[in-house]
mmCIF file of C-alpha atoms and ligand atoms in Angstrom:
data_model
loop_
_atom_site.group_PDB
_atom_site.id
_atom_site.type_symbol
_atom_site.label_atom_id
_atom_site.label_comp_id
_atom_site.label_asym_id
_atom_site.label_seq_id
_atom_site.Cartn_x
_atom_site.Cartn_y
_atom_site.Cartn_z
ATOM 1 C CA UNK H 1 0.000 0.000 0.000
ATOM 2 C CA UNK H 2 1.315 3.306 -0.952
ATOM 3 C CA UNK H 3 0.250 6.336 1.109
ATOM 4 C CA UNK H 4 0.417 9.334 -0.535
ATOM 5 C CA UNK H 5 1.552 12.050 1.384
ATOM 6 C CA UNK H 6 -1.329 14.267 1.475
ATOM 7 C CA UNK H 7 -3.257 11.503 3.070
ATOM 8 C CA UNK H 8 -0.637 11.444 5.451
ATOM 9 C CA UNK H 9 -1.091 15.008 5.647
ATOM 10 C CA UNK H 10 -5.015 14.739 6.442
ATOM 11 C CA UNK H 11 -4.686 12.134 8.703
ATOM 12 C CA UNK H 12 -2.112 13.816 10.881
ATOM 13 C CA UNK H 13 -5.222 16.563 10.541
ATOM 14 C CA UNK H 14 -7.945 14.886 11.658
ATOM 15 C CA UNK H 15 -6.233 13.461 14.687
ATOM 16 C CA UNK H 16 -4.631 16.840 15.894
ATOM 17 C CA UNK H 17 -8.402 18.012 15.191
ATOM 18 C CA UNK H 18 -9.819 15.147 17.578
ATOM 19 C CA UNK H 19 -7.259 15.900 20.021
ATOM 20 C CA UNK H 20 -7.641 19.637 20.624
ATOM 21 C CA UNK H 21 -11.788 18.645 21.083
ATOM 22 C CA UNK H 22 -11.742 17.165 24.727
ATOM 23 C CA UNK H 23 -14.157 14.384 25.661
ATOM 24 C CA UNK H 24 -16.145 15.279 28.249
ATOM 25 C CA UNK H 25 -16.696 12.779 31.303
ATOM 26 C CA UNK H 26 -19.445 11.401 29.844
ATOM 27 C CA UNK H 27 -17.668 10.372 26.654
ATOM 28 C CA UNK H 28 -19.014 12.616 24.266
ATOM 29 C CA UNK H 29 -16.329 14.529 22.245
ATOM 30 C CA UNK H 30 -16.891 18.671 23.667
ATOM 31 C CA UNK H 31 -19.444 17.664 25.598
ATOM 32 C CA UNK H 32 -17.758 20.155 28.058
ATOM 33 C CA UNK H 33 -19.080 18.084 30.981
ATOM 34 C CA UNK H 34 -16.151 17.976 33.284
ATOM 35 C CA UNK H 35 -16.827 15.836 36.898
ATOM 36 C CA UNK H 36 -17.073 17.825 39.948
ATOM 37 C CA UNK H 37 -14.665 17.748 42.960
ATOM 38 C CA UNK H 38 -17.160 14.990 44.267
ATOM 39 C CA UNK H 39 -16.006 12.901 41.346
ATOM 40 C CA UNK H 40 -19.721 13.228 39.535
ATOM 41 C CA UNK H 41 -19.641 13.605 36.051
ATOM 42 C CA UNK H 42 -21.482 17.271 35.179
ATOM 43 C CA UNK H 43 -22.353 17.800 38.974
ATOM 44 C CA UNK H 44 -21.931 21.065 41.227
ATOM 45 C CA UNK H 45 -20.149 20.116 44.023
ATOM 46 C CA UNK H 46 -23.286 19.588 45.848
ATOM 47 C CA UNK H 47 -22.642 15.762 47.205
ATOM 48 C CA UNK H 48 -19.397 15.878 49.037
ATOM 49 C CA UNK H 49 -18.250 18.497 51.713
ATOM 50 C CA UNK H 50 -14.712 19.536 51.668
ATOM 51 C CA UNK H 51 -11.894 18.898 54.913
ATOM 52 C CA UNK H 52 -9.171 20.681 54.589
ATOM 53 C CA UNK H 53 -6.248 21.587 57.163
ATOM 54 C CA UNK H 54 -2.616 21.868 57.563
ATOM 55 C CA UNK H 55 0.472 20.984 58.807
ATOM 56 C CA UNK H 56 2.524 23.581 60.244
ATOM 57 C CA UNK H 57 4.544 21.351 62.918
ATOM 58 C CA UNK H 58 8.594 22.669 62.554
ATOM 59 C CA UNK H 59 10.033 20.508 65.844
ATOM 60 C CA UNK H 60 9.157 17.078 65.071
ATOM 61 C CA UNK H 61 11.819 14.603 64.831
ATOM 62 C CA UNK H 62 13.991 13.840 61.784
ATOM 63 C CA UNK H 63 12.330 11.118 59.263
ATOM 64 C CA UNK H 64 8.501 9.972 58.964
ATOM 65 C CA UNK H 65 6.150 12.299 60.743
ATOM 66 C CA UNK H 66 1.791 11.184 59.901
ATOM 67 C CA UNK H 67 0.302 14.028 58.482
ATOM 68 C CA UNK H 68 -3.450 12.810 58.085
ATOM 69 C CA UNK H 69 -4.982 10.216 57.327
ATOM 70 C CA UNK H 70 -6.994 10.319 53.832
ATOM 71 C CA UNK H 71 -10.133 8.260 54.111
ATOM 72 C CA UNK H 72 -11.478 5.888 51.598
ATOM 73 C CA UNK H 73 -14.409 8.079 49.176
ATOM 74 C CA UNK H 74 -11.727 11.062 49.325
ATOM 75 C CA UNK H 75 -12.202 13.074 45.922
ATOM 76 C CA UNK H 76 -10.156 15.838 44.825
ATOM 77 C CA UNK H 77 -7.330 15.009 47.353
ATOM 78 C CA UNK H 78 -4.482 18.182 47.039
ATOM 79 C CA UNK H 79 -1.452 18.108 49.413
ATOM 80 C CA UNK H 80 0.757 21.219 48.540
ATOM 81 C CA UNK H 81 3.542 22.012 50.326
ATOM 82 C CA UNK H 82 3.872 26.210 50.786
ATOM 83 C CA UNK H 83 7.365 26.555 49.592
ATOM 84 C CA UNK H 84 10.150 24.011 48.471
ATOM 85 C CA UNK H 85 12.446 22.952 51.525
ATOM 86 C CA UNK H 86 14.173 19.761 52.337
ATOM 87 C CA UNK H 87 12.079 18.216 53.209
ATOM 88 C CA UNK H 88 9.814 15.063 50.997
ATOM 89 C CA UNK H 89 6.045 14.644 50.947
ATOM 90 C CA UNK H 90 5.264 10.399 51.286
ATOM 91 C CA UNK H 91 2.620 8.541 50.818
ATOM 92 C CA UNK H 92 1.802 4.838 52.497
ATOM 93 C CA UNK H 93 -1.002 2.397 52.169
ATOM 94 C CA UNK H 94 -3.420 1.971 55.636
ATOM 95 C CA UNK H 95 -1.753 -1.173 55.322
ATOM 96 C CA UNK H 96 1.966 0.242 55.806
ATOM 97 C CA UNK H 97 3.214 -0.313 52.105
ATOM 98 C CA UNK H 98 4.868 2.644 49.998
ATOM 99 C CA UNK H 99 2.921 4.785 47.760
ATOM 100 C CA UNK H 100 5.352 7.542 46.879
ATOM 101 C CA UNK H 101 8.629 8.162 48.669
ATOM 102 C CA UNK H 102 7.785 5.244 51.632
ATOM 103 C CA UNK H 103 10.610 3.667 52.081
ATOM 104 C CA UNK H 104 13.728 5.497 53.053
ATOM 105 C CA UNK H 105 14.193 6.267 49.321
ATOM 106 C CA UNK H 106 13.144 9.232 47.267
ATOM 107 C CA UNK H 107 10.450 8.063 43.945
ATOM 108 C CA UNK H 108 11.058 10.543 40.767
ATOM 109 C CA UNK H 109 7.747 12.704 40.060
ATOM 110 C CA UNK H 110 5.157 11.190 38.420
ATOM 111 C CA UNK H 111 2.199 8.852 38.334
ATOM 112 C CA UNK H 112 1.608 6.607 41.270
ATOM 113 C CA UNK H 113 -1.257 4.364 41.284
ATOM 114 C CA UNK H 114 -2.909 3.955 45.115
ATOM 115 C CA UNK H 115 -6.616 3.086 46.570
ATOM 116 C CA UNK H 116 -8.943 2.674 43.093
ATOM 117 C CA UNK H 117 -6.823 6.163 42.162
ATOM 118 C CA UNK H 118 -3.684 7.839 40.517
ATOM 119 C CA UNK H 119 -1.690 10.561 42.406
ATOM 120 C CA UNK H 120 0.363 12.492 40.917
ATOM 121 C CA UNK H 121 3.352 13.545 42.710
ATOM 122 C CA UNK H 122 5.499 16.873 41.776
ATOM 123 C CA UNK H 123 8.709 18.208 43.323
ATOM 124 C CA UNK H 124 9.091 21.240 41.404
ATOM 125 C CA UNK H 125 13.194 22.190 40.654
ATOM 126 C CA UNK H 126 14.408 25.603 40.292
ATOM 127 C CA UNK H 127 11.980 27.381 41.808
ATOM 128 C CA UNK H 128 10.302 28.476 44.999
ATOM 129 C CA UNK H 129 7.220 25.758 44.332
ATOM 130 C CA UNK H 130 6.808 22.699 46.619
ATOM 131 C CA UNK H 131 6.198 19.463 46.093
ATOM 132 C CA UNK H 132 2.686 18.567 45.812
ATOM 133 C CA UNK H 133 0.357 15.203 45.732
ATOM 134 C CA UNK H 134 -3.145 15.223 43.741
ATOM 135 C CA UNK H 135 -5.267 12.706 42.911
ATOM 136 C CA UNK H 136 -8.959 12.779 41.649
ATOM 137 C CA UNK H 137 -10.123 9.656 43.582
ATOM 138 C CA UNK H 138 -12.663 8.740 44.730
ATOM 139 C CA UNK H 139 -10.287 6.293 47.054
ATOM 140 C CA UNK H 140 -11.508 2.772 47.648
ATOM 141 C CA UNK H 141 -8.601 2.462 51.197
ATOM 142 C CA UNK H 142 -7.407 4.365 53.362
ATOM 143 C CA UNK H 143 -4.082 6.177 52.397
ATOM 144 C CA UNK H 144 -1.526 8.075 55.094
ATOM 145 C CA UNK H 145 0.014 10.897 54.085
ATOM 146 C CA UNK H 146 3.082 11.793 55.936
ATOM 147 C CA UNK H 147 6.178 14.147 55.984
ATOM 148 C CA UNK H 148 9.937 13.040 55.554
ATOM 149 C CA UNK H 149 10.985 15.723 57.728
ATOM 150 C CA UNK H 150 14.613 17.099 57.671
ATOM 151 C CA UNK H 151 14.186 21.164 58.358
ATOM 152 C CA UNK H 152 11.783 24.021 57.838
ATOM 153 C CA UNK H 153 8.274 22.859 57.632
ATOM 154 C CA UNK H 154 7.574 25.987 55.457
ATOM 155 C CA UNK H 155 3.608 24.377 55.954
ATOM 156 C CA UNK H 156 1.643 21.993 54.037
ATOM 157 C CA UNK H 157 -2.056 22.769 53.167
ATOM 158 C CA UNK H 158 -4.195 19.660 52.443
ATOM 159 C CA UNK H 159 -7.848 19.653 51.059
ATOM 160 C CA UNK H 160 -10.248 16.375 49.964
ATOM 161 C CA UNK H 161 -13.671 15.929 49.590
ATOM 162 C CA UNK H 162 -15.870 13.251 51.112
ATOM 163 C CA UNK H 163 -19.467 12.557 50.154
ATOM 164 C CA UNK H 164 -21.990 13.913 52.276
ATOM 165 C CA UNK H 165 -23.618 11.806 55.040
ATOM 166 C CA UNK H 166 -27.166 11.247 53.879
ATOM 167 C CA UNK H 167 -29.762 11.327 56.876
ATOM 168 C CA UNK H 168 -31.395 7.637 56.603
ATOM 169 C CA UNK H 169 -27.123 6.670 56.651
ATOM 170 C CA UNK H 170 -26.710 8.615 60.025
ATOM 171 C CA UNK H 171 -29.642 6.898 62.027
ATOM 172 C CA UNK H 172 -28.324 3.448 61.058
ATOM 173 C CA UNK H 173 -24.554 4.223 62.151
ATOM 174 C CA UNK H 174 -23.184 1.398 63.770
ATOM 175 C CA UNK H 175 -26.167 -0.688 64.074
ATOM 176 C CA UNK H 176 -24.824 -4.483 64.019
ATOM 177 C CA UNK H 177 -21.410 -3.616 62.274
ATOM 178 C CA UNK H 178 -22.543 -3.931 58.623
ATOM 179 C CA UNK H 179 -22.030 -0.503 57.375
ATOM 180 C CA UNK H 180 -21.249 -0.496 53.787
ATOM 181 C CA UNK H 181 -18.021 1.134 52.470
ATOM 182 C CA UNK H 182 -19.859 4.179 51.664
ATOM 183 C CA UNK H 183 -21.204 4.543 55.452
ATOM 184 C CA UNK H 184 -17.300 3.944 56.003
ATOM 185 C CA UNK H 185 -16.301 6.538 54.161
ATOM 186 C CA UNK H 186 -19.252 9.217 55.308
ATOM 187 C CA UNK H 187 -17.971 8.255 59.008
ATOM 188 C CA UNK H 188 -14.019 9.015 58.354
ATOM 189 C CA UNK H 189 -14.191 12.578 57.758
ATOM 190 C CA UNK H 190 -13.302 13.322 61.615
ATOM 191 C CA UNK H 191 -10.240 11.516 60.887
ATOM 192 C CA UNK H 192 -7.586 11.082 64.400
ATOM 193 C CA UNK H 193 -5.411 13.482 63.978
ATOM 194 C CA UNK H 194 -2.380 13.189 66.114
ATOM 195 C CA UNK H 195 -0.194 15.668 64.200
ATOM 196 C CA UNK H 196 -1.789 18.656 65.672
ATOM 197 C CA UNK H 197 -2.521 19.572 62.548
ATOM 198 C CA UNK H 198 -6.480 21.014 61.873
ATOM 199 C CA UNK H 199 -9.156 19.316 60.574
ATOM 200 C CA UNK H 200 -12.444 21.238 59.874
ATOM 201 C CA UNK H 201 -15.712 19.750 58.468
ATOM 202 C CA UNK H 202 -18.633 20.139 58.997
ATOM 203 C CA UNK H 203 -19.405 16.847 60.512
ATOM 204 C CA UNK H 204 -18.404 16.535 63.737
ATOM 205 C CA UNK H 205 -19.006 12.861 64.013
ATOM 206 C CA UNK H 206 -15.790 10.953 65.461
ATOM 207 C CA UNK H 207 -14.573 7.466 64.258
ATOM 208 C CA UNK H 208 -12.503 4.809 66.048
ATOM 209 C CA UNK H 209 -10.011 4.278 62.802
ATOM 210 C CA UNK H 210 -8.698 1.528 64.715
ATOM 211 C CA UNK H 211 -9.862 -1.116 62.240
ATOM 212 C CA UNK H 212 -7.061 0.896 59.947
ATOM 213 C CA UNK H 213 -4.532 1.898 62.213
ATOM 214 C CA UNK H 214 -4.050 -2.027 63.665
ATOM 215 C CA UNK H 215 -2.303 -2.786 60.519
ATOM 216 C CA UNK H 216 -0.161 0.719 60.458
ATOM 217 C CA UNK H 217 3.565 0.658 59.375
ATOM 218 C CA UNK H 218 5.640 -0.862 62.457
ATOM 219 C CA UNK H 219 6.796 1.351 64.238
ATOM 220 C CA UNK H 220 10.071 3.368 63.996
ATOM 221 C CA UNK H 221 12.320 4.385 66.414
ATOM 222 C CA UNK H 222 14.254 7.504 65.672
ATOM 223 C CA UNK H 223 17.349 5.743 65.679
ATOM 224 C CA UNK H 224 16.745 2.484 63.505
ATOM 225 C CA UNK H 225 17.207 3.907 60.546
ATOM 226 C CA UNK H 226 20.288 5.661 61.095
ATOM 227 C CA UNK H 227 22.165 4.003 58.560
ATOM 228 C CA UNK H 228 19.910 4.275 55.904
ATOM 229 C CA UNK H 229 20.184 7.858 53.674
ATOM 230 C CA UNK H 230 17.309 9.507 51.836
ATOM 231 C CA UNK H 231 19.676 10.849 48.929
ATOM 232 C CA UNK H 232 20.370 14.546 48.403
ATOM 233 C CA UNK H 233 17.761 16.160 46.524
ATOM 234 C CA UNK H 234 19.790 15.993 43.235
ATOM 235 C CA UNK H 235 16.217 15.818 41.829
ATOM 236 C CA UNK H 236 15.666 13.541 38.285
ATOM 237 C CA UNK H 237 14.070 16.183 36.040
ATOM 238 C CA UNK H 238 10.391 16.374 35.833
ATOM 239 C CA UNK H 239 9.789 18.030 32.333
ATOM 240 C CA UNK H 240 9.980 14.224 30.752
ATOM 241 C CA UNK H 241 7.415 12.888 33.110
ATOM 242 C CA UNK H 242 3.584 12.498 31.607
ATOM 243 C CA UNK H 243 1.753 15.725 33.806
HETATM 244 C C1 NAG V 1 5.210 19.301 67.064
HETATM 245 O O1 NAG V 1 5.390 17.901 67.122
HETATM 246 C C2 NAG V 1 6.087 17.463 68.263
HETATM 247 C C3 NAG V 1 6.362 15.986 68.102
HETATM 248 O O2 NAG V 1 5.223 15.286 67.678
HETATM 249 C C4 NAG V 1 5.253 17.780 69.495
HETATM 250 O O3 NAG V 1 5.938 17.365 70.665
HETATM 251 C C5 NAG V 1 5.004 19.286 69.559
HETATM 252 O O4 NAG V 1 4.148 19.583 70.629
HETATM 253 C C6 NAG V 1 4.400 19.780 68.271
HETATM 254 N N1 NAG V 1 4.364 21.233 68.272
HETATM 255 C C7 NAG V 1 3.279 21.923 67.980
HETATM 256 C C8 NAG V 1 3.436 23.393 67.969
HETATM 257 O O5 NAG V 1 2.207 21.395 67.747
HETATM 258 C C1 NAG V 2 -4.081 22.924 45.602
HETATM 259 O O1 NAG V 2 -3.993 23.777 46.701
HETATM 260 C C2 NAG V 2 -3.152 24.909 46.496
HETATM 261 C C3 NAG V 2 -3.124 25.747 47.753
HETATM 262 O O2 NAG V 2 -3.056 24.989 48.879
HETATM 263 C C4 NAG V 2 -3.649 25.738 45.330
HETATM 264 O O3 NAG V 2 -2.755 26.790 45.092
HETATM 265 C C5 NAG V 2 -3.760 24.864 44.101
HETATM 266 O O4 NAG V 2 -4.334 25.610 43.050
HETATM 267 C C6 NAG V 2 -4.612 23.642 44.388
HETATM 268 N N1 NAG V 2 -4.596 22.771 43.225
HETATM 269 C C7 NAG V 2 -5.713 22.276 42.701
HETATM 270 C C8 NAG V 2 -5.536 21.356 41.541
HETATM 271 O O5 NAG V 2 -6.816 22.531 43.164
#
């Protein structure tokens, strides 16, 4: 088959035409339907609530500090760190394993797939930015977010969204230990939060997370790791990585 080159030409056309037209969420090429931070295709933000806080902790020890814990049905999860510093954003699963940066070594930027979602994980070089995690979610697990810390917690602001407690949901909390994942997830939003960072939301309900927490990372005393380095931030470039 010989292909001419202005067929070349027109089909080099027609797909930089079907690229620059977006599919919306629902498919449909320019639709224009984009999902809301609930994760609802052409919604308005009206069936999740937003918790947000921050960590602005500068005398904690050296190494893994918890942040937060991000409950399963988080949406719209953004971790941004105020300024760049030295020290690392990480991510583990409820179940201890490494997301991003979760075991004594430092992950490039990039894509990171964790709990039903993607995060994407920046550590801007050359300029004043910080790192920063995002992910669109929803989450299906529960995910700990934590801080490698070295020096000069410039602060880290984190936001997510969680779906909205629905009234029939609230009056059967608890009532024989069957509640569904969603009920789960309605019920984390008052998440622990033993790194005296804030938490606001509107829900003031509060969760044993212990069900979670029993299967946490062991535990680490300052010392044990002495011998193992989180490299310098010579930082691997992050203009080749997919955004
Ligand atoms: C910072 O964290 C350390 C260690 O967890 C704790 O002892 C200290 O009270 C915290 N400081 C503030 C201002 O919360
Ligand atoms: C994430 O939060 C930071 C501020 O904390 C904000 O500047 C940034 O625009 C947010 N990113 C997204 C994708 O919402």
């Amino acid at each position: 088959v010989v292909v001419s080159s202005s067929s070349c030409l027109s089909l080099s056309l027609s797909l930089s035409l079907s690229l620059s037209q977006s599919e919306g969420c629902d498919g449909v090429l320019g639709s224009g339907l984009v999902r809301d931070r609930c994760g609802v295709c052409g919604g308005g933000d009206g069936s999740c609530e937003r918790v947000t806080g921050r960590f602005e902790n500068s005398s904690v020890p050296l190494g893994y500090h918890k942040i937060l814990d991000i409950p399963p049905g988080a949406t719209a999860i953004n971790i941004t760190e105020r300024h760049s510093s030295p020290n690392y954003l990480a991510l583990r699963s409820g179940t201890g394993h490494s997301v991003v940066n979760g075991r004594w070594a430092v992950d490039p930027p990039g894509k990171y797939e964790a709990g039903g979602t993607t995060f994407v994980y920046s550590r801007p070089r050359g300029d004043e930015k910080g790192e920063t995690l995002t992910a669109a979610g929803p989450t299906t697990t529960l995910l700990q977010l934590y801080i490698i810390f070295h020096r000069q917690n410039p602060g880290i602001d984190y936001e997510y969204y969680i779906p909205v407690k629905k009234e029939k949901e609230k009056v059967r909390e608890w009532d024989g230990g069957s509640a569904s994942l969603r009920e789960i997830s309605a019920l984390a939003v008052a998440v622990e939060d033993p790194a005296s960072s804030s938490v606001s939301s509107s829900s003031s309900t509060s969760v044993n997370t212990d069900r979670w927490t029993l299967e946490r990372p062991r535990p680490r005393s300052p010392g044990s790791n002495r011998n193992t380095r989180i490299p310098p931030r010579t930082d691997i470039p992050l203009d080749n990585q997919p955004v």
